[in-house]
XYZ file of C-alpha atoms in Angstrom:
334
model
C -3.666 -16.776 10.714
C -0.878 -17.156 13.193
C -3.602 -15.336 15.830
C -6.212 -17.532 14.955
C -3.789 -20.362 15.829
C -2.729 -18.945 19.003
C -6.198 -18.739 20.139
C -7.229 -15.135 20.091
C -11.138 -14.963 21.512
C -13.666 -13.408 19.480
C -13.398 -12.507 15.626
C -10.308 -10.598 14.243
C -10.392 -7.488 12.321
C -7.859 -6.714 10.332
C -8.186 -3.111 8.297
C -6.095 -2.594 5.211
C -5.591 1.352 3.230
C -7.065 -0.245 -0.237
C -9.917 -2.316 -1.384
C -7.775 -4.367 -3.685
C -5.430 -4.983 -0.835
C -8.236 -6.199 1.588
C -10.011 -8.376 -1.184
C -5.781 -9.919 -1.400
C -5.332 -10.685 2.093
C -8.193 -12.181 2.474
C -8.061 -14.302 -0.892
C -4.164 -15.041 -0.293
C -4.859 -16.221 3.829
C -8.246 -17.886 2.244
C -6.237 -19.660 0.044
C -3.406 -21.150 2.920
C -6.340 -22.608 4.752
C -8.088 -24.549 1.624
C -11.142 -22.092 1.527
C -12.417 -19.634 -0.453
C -13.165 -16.425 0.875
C -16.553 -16.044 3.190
C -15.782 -18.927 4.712
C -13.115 -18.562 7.767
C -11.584 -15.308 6.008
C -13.885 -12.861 4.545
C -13.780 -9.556 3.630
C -15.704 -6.412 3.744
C -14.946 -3.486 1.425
C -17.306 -0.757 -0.280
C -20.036 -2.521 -2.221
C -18.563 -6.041 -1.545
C -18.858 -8.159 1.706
C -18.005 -11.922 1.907
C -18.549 -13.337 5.156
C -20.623 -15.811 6.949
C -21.186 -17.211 10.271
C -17.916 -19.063 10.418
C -16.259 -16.210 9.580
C -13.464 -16.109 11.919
C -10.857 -12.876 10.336
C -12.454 -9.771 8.605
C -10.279 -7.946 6.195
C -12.327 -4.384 5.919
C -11.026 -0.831 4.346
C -10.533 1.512 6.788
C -13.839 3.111 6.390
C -15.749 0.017 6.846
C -14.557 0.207 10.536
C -15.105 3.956 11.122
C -19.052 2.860 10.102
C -18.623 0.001 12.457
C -17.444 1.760 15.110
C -20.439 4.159 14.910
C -22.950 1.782 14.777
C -21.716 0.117 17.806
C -18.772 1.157 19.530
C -18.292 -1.868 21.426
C -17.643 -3.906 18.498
C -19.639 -7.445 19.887
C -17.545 -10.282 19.153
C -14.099 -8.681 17.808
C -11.270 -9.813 20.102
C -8.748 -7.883 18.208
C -8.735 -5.114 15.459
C -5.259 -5.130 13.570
C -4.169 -1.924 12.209
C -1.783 -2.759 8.992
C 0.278 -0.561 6.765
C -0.051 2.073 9.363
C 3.042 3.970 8.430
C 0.415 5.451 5.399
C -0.844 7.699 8.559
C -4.347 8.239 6.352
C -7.113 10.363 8.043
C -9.368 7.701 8.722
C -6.763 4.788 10.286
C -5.924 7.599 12.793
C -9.298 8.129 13.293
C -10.023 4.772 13.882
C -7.187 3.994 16.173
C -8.383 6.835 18.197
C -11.783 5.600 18.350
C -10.818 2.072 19.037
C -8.658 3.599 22.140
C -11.180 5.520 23.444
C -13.448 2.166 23.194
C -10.456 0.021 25.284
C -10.502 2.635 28.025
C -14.253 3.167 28.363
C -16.473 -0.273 26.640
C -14.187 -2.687 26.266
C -10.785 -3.414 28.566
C -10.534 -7.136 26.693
C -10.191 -5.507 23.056
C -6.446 -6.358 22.003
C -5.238 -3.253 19.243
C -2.061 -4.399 17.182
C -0.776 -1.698 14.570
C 2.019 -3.294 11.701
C 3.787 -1.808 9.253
C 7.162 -2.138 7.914
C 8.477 1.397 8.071
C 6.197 2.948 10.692
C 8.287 5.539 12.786
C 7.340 3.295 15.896
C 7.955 4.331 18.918
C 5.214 7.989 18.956
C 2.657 5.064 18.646
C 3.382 2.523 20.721
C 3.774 5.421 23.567
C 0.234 6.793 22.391
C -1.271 3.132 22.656
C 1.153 1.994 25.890
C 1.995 -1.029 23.647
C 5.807 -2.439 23.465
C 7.429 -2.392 19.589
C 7.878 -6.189 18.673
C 10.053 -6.547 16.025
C 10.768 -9.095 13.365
C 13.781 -8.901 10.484
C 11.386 -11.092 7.924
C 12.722 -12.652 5.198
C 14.389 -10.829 2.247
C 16.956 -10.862 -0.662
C 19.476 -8.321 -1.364
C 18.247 -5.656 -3.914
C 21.147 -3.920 -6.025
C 20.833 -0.350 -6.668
C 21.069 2.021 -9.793
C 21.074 5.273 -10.065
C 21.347 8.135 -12.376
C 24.702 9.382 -13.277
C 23.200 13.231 -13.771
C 20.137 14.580 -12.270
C 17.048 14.970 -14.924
C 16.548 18.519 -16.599
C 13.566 20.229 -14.543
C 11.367 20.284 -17.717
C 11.862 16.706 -18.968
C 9.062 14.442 -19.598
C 9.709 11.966 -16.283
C 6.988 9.977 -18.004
C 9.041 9.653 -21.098
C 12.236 9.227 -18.901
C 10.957 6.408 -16.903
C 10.137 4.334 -20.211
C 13.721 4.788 -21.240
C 14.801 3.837 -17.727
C 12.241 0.601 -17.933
C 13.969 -0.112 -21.481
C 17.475 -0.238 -19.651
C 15.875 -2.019 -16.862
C 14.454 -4.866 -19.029
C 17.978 -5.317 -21.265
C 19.919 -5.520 -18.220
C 18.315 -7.698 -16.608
C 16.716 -9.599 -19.835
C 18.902 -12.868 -18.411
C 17.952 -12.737 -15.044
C 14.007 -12.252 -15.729
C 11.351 -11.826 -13.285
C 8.416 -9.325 -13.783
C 9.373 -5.115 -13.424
C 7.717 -3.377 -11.252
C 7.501 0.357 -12.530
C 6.125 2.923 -10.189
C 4.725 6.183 -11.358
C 2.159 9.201 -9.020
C -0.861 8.675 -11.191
C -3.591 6.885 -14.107
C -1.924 9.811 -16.460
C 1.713 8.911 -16.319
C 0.879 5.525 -16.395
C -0.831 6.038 -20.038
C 1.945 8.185 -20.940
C 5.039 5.695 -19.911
C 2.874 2.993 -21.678
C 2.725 5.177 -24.739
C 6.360 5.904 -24.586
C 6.578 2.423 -24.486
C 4.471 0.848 -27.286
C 6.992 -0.547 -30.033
C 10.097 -0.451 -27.950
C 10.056 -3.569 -26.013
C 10.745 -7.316 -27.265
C 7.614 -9.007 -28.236
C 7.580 -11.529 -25.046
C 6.607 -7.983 -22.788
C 3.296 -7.289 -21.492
C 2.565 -3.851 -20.019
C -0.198 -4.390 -17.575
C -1.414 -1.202 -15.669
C -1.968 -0.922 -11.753
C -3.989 1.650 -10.184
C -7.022 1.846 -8.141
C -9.895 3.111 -10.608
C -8.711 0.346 -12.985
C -11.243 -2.494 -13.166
C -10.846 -5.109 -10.949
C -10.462 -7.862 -13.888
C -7.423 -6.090 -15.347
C -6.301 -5.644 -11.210
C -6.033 -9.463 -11.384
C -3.912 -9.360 -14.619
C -1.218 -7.152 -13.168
C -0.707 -9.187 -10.043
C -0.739 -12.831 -11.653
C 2.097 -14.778 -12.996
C 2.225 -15.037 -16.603
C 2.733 -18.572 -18.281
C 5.326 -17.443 -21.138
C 6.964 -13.589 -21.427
C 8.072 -10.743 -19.152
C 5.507 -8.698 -17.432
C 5.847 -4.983 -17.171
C 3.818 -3.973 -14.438
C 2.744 0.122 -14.788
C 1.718 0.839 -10.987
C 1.109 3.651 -8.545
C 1.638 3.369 -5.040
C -1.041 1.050 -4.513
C 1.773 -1.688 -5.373
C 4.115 -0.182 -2.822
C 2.831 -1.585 0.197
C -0.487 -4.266 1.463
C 0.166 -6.130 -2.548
C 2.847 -8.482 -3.480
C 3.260 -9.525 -6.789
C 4.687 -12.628 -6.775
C 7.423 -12.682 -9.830
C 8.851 -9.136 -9.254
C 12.513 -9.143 -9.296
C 12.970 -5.464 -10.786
C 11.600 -2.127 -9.575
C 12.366 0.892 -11.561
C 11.120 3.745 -9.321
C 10.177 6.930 -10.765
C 10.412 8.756 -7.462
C 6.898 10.694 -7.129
C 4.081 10.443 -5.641
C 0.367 11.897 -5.498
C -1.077 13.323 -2.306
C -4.077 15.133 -1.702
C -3.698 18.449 0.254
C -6.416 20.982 1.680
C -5.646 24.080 -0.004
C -7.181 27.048 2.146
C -7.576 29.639 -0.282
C -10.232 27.329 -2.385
C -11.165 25.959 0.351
C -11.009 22.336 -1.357
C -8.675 19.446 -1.028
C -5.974 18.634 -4.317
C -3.943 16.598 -5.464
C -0.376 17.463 -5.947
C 2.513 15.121 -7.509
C 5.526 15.473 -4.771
C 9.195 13.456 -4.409
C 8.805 10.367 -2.233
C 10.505 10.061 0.782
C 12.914 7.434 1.751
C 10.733 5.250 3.487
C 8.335 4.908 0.876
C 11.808 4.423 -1.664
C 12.728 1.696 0.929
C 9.574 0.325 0.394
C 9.332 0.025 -3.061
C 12.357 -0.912 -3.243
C 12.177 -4.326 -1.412
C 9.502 -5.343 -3.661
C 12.289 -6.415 -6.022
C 13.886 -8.988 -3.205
C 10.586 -10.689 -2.722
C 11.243 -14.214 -3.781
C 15.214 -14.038 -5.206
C 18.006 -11.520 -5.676
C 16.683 -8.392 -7.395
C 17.411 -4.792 -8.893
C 16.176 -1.313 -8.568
C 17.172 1.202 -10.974
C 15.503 5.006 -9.522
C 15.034 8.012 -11.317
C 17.280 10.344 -9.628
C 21.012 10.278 -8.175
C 22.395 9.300 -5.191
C 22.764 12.275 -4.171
C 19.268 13.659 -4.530
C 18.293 10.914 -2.098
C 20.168 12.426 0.353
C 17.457 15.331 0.399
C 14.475 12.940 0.683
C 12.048 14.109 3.602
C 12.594 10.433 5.815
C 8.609 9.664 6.000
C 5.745 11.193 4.208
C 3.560 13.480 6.446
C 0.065 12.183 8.149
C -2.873 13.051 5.602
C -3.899 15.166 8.996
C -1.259 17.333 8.897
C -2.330 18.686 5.288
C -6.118 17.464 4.494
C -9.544 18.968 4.401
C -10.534 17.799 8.338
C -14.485 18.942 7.430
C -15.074 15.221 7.381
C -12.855 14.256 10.325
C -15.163 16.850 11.993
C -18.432 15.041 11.043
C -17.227 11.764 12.380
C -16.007 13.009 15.593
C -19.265 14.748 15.556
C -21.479 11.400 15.073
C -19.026 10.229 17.825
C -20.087 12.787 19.940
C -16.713 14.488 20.602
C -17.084 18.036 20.587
């Protein structure tokens, strides 16, 4: 909005990792101006697109603007395409930076490429793109941290584990309130820690599930405020970055996460549950400081995060690059 403001010529583009995070930003910035979206924010994602003729900012999945690209690489009437929560380093972001750079030096010397993120080792890509690093602090509160007195037993049930940690969580901060964030690698845990949970909470908690296969009604319930009770919000990393919930004031981090990886001897990609790093621990925890002093409790000691890798790997470096291939194919790089 603050480009729109300033002027920028031509539509702006703005590409987010997730569909729920692209139909957000464009509701959320919809809402600031009065609108709904289609109006002067829309959004395209995969088997949804709101804009119209006034449409002045697109919100698309990264996808959307790989097909975009190939259909015409000049991209008519986009002044700017805005690259956000690039630190997640997915397959087809890089892709589509690389395309959009190519396009700049060959089509198009007026499109204007801005890449965000708030944990993005910086300066590789600003080199690669010849762009300066412009940095703003934001506004934050302090978060408090808690960890584990003794690391967890290598067969215990983190699932199980992280519901006792939540229980903690929600006594000790029971005066305080504010919605918990819990953040678990996949749909499974999730059903497990709410299992684990069922019975064991006050009656004013509601355990609402987050996760990208969920349907997009029960989406909505996880990220609104509720009217009376504490909300208990069961997420992967889709709520780590692109989504705020607005009420958050404790994150109890269960410090995994899923990642797919090209295994050569099937000769198919998986999808393996790994430690996070401490970028993507940074990141979760500031959701807690959002809108007032929070708390994260992890699951793991302080001195386990010591060994954290800093930032999780580029899906390049470990995925199946047969479709990469394709599209540089269609691209007509060799």
């Amino acid at each position: 909005l603050a480009l729109l403001d300033a002027g920028i010529t031509g539509r702006i583009l703005m590409l987010e990792p997730r569909r729920l995070a692209a139909r957000a930003a464009a509701e959320r910035m919809a809402d600031q101006l009065g609108e709904r979206p289609g109006q002067t924010v829309g959004y395209r994602i995969r088997g949804t697109t709101k804009v119209s003729g006034t449409t002045r900012i697109e919100v698309v999945t990264e996808g959307i603007l790989t097909r975009m690209l190939q259909n015409d690489p000049e991209l008519p009437g986009v002044g700017i395409v805005i690259f956000d929560e690039f630190h997640e380093r997915s397959l087809q972001a890089d892709l589509g930076l690389a395309l959009c750079l190519e396009v700049t030096e060959t089509l198009r010397d007026d499109l204007q490429l801005l890449v965000m993120s708030a944990t993005l080792d910086a300066e590789p890509v600003a080199a690669l793109m010849g762009a300066p690093v412009v940095t703003s602090q934001g506004r934050s509160f302090p978060v408090t941290e808690h960890w584990l007195d003794a690391a967890l037993p290598p067969r215990s049930r983190r699932p199980q584990a992280l519901a006792d940690l939540i229980r903690r969580a929600e006594s000790e901060t029971r005066a305080t309130g504010g919605a918990i964030l819990a953040f678990l690698p996949g749909e499974g845990e999730i059903r497990q820690c709410a299992a684990a949970l069922a019975g064991r909470l006050p009656g004013d908690c509601q355990v609402r599930p987050l996760y990208g296969a969920l349907p997009f009604a029960d989406q909505q319930a996880a990220l609104a405020p509720l009217t009376s009770g504490r909300k208990i919000v069961l997420a992967t990393s889709i709520a780590e970055t692109s989504l705020t919930i607005p009420d958050v004031r404790v994150v109890v981090d269960g410090g995994q996460a899923r990642r797919s990886r090209f295994d050569p001897g099937a000769g198919m990609a998986r999808l393996v549950t790994e430690r996070v790093t401490r970028a993507e621990a940074v990141q979760r925890a500031g959701r807690a400081g959002r809108v007032a002093e929070g708390v994260c409790y992890r699951l793991w000691t302080r001195g386990e995060h010591g060994s954290l890798a800093a930032f999780p790997p580029p899906e390049i470096a470990a995925a199946d690059l047969a479709g990469l291939a394709l599209d540089c194919a269609v691209w007509g790089t060799g």
